[in-house]
Coordinates of C-alpha atoms in Angstrom, one line a residue:
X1 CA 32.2 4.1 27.8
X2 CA 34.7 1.6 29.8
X3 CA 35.0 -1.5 27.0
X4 CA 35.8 -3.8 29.5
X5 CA 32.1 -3.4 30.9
X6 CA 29.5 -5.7 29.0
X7 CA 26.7 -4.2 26.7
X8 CA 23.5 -4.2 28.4
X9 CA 22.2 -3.5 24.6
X10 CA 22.8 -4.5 21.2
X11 CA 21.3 -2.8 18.1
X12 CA 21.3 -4.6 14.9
X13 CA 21.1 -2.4 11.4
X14 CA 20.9 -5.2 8.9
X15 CA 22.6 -3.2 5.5
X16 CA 21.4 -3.9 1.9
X17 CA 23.0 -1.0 -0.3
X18 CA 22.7 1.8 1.3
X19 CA 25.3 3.9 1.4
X20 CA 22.7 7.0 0.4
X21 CA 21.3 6.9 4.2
X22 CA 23.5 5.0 6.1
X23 CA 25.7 7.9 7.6
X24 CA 23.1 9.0 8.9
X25 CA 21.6 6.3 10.7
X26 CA 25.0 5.3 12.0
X27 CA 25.8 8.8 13.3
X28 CA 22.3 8.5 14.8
X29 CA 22.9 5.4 16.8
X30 CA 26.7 6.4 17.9
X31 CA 25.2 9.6 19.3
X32 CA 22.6 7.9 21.3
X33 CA 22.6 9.6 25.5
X34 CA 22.8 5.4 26.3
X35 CA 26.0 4.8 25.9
X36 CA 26.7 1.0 26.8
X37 CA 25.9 -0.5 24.1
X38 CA 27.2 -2.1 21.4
X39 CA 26.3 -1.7 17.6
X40 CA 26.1 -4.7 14.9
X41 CA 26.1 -3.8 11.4
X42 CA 25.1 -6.8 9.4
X43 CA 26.1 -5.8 5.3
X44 CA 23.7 -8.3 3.8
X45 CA 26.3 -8.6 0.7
X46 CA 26.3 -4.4 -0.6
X47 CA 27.5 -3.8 -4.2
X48 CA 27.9 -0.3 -3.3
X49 CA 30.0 1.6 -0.6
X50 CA 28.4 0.4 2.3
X51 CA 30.8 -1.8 4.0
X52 CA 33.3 1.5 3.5
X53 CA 30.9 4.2 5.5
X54 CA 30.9 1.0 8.1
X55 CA 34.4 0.8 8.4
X56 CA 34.6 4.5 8.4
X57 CA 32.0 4.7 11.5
X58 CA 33.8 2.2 12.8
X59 CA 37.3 3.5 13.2
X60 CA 35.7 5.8 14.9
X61 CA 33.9 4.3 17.3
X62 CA 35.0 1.1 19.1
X63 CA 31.4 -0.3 20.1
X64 CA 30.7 -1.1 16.2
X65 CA 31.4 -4.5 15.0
X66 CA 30.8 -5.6 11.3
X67 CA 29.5 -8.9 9.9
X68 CA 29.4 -9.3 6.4
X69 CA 27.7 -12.4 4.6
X70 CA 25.9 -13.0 1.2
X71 CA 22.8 -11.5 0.7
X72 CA 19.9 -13.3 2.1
X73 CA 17.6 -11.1 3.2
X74 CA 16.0 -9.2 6.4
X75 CA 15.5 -12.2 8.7
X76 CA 18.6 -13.9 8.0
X77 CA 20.3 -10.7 8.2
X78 CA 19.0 -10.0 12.2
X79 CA 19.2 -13.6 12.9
X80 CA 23.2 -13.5 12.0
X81 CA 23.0 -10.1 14.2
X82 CA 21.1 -11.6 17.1
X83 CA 23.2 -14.3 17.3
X84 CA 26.7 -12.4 17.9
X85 CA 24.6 -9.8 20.0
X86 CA 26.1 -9.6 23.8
X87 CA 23.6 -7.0 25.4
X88 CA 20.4 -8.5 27.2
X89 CA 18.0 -6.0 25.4
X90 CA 17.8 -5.9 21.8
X91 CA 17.1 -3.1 19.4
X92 CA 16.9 -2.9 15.5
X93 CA 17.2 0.2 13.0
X94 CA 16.6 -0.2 9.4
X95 CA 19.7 1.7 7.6
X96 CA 17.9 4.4 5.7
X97 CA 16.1 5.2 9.0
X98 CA 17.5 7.3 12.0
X99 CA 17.0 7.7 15.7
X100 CA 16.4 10.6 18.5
X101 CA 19.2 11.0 20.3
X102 CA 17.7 9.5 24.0
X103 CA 16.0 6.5 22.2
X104 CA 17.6 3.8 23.7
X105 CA 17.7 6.1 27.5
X106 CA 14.1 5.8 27.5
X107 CA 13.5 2.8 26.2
X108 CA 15.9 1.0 28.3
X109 CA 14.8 2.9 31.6
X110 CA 10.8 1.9 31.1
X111 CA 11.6 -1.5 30.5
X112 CA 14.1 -1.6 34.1
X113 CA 11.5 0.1 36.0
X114 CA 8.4 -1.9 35.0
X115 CA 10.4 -5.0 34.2
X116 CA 8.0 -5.9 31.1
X117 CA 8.9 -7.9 28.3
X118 CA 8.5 -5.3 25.5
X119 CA 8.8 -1.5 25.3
X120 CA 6.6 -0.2 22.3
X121 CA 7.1 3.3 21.2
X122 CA 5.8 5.8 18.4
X123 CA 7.0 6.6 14.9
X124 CA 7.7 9.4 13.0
X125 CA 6.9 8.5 9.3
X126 CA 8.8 10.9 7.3
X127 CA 7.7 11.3 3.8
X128 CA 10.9 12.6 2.5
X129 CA 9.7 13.1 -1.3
X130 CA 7.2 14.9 -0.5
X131 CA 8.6 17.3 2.6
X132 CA 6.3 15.6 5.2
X133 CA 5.9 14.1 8.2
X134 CA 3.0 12.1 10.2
X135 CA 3.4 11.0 14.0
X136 CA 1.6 7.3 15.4
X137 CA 1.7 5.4 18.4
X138 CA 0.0 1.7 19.1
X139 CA -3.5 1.9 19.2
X140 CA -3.6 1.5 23.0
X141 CA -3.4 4.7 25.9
X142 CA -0.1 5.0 27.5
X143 CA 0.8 2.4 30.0
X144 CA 1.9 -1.3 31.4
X145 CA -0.1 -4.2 30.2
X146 CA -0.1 -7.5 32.4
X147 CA -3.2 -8.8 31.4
X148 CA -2.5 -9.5 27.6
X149 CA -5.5 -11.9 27.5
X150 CA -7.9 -8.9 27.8
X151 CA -6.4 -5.8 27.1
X152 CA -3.6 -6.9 23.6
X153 CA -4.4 -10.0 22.2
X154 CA -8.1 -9.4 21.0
X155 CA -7.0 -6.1 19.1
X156 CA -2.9 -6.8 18.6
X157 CA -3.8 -7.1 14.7
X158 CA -6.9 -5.2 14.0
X159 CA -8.4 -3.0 16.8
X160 CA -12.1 -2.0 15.2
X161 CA -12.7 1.2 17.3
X162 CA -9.2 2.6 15.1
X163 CA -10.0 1.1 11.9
X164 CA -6.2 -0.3 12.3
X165 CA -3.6 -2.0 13.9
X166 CA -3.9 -2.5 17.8
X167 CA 0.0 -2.6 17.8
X168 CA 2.0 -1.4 14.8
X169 CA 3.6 -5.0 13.4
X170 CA 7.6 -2.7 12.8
X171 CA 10.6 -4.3 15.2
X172 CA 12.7 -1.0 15.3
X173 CA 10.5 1.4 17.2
X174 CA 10.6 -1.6 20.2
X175 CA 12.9 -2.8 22.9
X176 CA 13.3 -6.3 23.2
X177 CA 14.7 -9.2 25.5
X178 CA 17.1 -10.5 23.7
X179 CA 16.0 -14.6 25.7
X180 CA 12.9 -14.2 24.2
X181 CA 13.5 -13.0 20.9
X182 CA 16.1 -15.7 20.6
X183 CA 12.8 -17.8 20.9
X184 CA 11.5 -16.0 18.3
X185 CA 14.2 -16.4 15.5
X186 CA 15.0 -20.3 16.7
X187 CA 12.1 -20.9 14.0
X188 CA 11.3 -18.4 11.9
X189 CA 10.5 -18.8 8.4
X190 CA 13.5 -17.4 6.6
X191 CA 11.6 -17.2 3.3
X192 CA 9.2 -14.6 3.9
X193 CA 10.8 -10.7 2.5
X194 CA 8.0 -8.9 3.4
X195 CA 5.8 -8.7 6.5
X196 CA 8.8 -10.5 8.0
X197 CA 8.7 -7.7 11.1
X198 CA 4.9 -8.9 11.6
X199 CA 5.5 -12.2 11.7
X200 CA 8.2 -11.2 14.3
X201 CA 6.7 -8.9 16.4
X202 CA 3.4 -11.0 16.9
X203 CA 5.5 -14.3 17.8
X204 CA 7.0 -12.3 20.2
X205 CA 4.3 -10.9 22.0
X206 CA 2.5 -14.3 21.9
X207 CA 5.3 -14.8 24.2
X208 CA 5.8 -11.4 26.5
X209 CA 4.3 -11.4 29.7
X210 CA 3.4 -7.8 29.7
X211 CA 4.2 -4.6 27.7
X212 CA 4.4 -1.1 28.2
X213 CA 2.9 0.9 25.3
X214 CA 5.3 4.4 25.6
X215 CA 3.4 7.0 23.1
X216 CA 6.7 9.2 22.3
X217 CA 8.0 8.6 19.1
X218 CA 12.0 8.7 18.7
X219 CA 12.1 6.4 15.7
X220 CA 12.3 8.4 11.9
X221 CA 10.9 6.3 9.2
X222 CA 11.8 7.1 5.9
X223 CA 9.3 6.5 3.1
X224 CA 10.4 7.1 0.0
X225 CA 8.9 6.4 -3.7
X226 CA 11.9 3.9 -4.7
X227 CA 11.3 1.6 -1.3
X228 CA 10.5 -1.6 -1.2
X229 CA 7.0 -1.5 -0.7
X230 CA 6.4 -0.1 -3.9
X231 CA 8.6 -2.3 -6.0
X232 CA 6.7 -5.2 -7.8
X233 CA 8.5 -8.5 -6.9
X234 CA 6.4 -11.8 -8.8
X235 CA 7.4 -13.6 -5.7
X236 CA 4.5 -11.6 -3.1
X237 CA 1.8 -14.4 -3.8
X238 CA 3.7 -16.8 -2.1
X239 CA 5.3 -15.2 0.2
X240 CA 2.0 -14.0 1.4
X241 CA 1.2 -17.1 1.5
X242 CA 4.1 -17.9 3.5
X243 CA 3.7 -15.2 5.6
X244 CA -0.1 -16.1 7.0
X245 CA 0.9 -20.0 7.1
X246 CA 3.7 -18.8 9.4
X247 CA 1.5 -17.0 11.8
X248 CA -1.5 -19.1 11.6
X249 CA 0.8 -21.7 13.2
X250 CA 1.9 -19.8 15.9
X251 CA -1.9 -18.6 16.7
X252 CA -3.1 -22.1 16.2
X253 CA -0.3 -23.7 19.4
X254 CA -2.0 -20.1 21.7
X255 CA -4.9 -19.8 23.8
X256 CA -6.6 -17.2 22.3
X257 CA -6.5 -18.7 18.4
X258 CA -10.5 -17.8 17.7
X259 CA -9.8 -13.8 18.5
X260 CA -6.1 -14.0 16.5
X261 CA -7.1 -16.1 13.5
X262 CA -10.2 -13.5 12.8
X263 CA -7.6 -10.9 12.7
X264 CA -5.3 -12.6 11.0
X265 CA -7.7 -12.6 8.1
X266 CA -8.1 -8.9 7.6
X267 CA -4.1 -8.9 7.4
X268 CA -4.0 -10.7 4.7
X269 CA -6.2 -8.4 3.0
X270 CA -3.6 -5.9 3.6
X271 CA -1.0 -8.2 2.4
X272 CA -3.2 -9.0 -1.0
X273 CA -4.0 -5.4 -1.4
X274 CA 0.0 -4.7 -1.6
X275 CA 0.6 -7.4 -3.7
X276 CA -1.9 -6.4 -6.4
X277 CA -0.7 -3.0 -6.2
X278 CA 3.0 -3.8 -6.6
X279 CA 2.6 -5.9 -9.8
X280 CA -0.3 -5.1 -10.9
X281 CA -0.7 -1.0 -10.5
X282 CA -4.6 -2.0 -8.7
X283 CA -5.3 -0.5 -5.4
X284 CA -8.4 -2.1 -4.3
X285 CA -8.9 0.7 -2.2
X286 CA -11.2 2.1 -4.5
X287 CA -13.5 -0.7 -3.5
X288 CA -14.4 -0.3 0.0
X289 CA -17.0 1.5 1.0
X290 CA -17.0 5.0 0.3
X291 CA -19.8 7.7 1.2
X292 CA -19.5 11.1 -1.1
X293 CA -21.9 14.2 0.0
X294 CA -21.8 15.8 -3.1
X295 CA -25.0 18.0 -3.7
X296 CA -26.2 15.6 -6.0
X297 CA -27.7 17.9 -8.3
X298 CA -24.3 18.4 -9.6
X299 CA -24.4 14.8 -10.8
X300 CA -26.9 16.1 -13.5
X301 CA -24.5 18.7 -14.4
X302 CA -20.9 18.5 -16.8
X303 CA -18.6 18.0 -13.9
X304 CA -14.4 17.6 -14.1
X305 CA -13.5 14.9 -11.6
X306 CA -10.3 16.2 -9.9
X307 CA -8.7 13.4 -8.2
X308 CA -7.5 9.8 -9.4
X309 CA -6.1 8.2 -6.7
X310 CA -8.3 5.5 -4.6
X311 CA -11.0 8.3 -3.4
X312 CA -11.5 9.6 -7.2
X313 CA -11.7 5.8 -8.4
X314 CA -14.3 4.9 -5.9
X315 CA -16.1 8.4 -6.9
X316 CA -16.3 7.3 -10.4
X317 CA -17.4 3.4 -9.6
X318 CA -20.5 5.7 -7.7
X319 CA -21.0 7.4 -10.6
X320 CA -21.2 4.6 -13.0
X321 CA -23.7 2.8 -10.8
X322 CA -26.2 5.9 -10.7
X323 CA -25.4 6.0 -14.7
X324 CA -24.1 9.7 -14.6
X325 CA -20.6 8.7 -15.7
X326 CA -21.7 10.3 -19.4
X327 CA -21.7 13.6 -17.2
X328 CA -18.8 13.5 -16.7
X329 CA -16.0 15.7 -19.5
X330 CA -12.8 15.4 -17.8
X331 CA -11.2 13.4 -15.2
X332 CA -7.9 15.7 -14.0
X333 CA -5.2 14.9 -11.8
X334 CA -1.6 16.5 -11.3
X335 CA -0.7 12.8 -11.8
X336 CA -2.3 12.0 -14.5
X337 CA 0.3 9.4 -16.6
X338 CA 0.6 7.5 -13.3
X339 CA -2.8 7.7 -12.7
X340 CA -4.0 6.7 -16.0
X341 CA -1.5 3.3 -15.4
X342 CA -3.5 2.6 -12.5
X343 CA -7.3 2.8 -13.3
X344 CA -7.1 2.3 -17.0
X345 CA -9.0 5.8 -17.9
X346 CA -7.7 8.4 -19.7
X347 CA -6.6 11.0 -16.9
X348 CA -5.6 14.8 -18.0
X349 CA -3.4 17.3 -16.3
X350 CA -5.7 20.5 -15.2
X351 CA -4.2 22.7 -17.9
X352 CA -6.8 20.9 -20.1
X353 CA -9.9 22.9 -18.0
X354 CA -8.8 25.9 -20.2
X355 CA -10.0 23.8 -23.3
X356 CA -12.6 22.3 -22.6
X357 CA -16.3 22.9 -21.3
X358 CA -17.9 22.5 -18.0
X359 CA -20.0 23.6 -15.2
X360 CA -18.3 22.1 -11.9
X361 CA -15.4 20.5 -10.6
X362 CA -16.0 18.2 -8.0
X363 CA -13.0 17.4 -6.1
X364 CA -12.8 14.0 -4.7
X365 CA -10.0 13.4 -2.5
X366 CA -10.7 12.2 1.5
X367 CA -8.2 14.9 3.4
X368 CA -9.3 18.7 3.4
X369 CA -6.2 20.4 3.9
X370 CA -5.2 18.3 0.4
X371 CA -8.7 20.1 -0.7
X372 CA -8.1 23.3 -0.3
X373 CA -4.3 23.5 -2.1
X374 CA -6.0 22.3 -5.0
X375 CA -9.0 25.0 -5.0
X376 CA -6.7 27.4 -4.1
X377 CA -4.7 26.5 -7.0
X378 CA -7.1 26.4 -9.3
X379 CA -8.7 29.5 -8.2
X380 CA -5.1 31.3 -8.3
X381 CA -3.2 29.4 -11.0
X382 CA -6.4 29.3 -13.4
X383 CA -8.8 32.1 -12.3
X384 CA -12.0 29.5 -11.7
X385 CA -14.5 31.0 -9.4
X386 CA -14.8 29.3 -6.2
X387 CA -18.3 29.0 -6.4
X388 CA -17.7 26.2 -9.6
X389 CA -15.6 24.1 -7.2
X390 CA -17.0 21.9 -4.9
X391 CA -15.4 19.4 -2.0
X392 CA -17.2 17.3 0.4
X393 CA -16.4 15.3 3.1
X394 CA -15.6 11.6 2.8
X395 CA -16.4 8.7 4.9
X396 CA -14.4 5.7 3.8
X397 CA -14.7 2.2 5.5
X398 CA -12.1 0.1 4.5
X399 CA -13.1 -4.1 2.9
X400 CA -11.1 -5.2 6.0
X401 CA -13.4 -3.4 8.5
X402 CA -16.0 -4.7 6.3
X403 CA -15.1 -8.1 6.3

């Protein structure tokens, strides 16, 4: 790339000790088939050797510059970023995520040819504990949006045909004008450390004209056990609290503040739900609404419960209200010391089935390909006939949807 020629795009990877992943995401970005751009790595004051894997990248390619400040956190981390940026779009990667190589290519090229305000593309959620990976896009088909009134901003939050979000609340799987988000950050609440890219994303599209909703996914999102979503922090309350002040404020000063606020209001479910599962190992999960179809004959019987997480909880909240919980002589689950931690019942690995009797296991977990590794495991790893297993289909319907 000629240096001399001006970035038309700037991508921010705001750094917090991460020198496990950030390689990767560096080599990622430098290898990206859009070359004029320029690459700001914000180290958010590391411990560990992440400013040395920036330096390294950097000697070895020109386009990365390196801020370093105390630690403040996410927002303050891409607000320092944004403000040294040079490129007129505006990108973000986390730095334990990576990128497709002809991310920014695309992403850049729809937003030139429809001249929209916001390119939003899919994710690939990559489950790297556990060897997996899922694929989502916004909750909208393909396609330019000029008439936000209509078609985003009664479903941006919660769109109730999906159950979900109408447009996924992340900042790095977007493409941004960097005039606008400037407008964004001018007044952002620095406080908030999580749901900060919702209360981000939403400002900004409160102020986008259109949008293009691009459903192929370039952007690799790590999820790992040790992340921060699943690390309890006694601050969540109020930075919930924070987080829905923040945005009722900006829905309050828009034209469509009825269809937002209700919304808004099943977020914050979301956001308490988190909460009391980070410090308090409670996932009220287990009390929406969940439909078993059981033969329920089998209730009568001595059943195992297999299954603890949210779908075995809500299971055994059924059973106690038809009063057959005394039928029930063991509650398994591969999991079971975590397990145990979270709904307060003693939970037993399946070796126990050896030792114990029983006349069915009812397996209560909602996805069927989950279903069938467990009876095929306990048919091949503990010789039970398939006939004393039993899995039904489960309808769940979450509080939010409820609500």
């Amino acid at each position: 790339m000629n240096m001399d020629r001006a970035p038309e795009l700037s991508v921010i990877v705001p750094i917090y000790n991460a020198e496990q992943y950030l390689e990767r995401c560096l080599i990622s970005i430098t290898e990206q088939t859009f070359e004029n751009l320029e690459i700001i790595l914000v180290n958010d004051g590391s411990t560990d050797k992440s400013l040395e894997i920036c330096q390294k990248c950097q000697r070895l390619d020109q386009r990365i510059k390196i801020i370093s400040k105390e630690n403040g956190g996410l927002i303050r981390a891409r607000k320092t970023g944004l403000s040294m940026a040079s490129g007129r779009f505006i990108g973000f990667v986390d730095s334990d995520d990576w990128i497709e190589p002809t991310m920014y290519e695309a992403l850049v090229n729809c937003m030139e040819e429809t001249g929209c305000d916001l390119v939003s593309s899919g994710i690939m959620r990559d489950y790297e504990d556990l060897g997996r990976r899922t694929v989502i896009h916004d909750n909208y088909p393909e396609g330019l949006y000029c008439d936000m009134d209509n078609t985003i901003y009664p479903t941006m939050l919660y769109h109730s045909k999906y159950r979900d979000f109408g447009i996924y609340c992340n900042l790095w799987s977007k493409l941004y004008k960097k005039d606008l988000l400037v407008q964004v950050y001018e007044d952002i609440n620095e406080d908030v450390f999580y749901g900060e890219d919702a209360l981000a994303c939403y400002s900004y599209c409160l102020l986008a004209r259109n949008i293009y909703i691009l459903h192929k996914a370039f952007y690799h999102y790590s999820i790992r056990q040790e992340s921060m979503s699943f690390v309890p922090d006694r601050r969540l309350p109020y930075n919930n609290y924070l987080l829905y002040s923040s945005l009722q404020e900006a829905f309050e000063n828009s034209a469509y503040r009825m269809t937002l606020m209700r919304q808004l209001k099943k977020y914050l479910m979301l956001l308490v739900r988190h909460s009391l599962r980070a410090l308090y190992q409670f996932d009220v999960v287990a009390l929406d609404e969940w439909k078993f179809t059981f033969p329920e004959s089998l209730y009568d019987k001595k059943f195992v419960l297999y299954g603890a997480g949210v779908c075995g909880q809500a299971f055994y909240r059924k059973m106690c209200e038809l009063e057959k919980e005394q039928n029930m002589v063991l509650w398994i689950d591969k999991e079971a010391e975590k397990r145990a931690r979270e709904c307060a019942y003693p939970i037993r690995m399946p070796e126990v089935l050896m030792q114990t009797e029983w006349d069915a296991i009812l397996i209560a977990v909602k996805s069927e390909n989950t279903a069938v590794q467990i009876m095929d495991e306990l048919a091949g790893t503990y010789h039970i006939e398939q006939t004393r297993i039993c899995w039904s289909r489960v309808e769940h319907i979450p509080i939010w949807d409820i609500y």
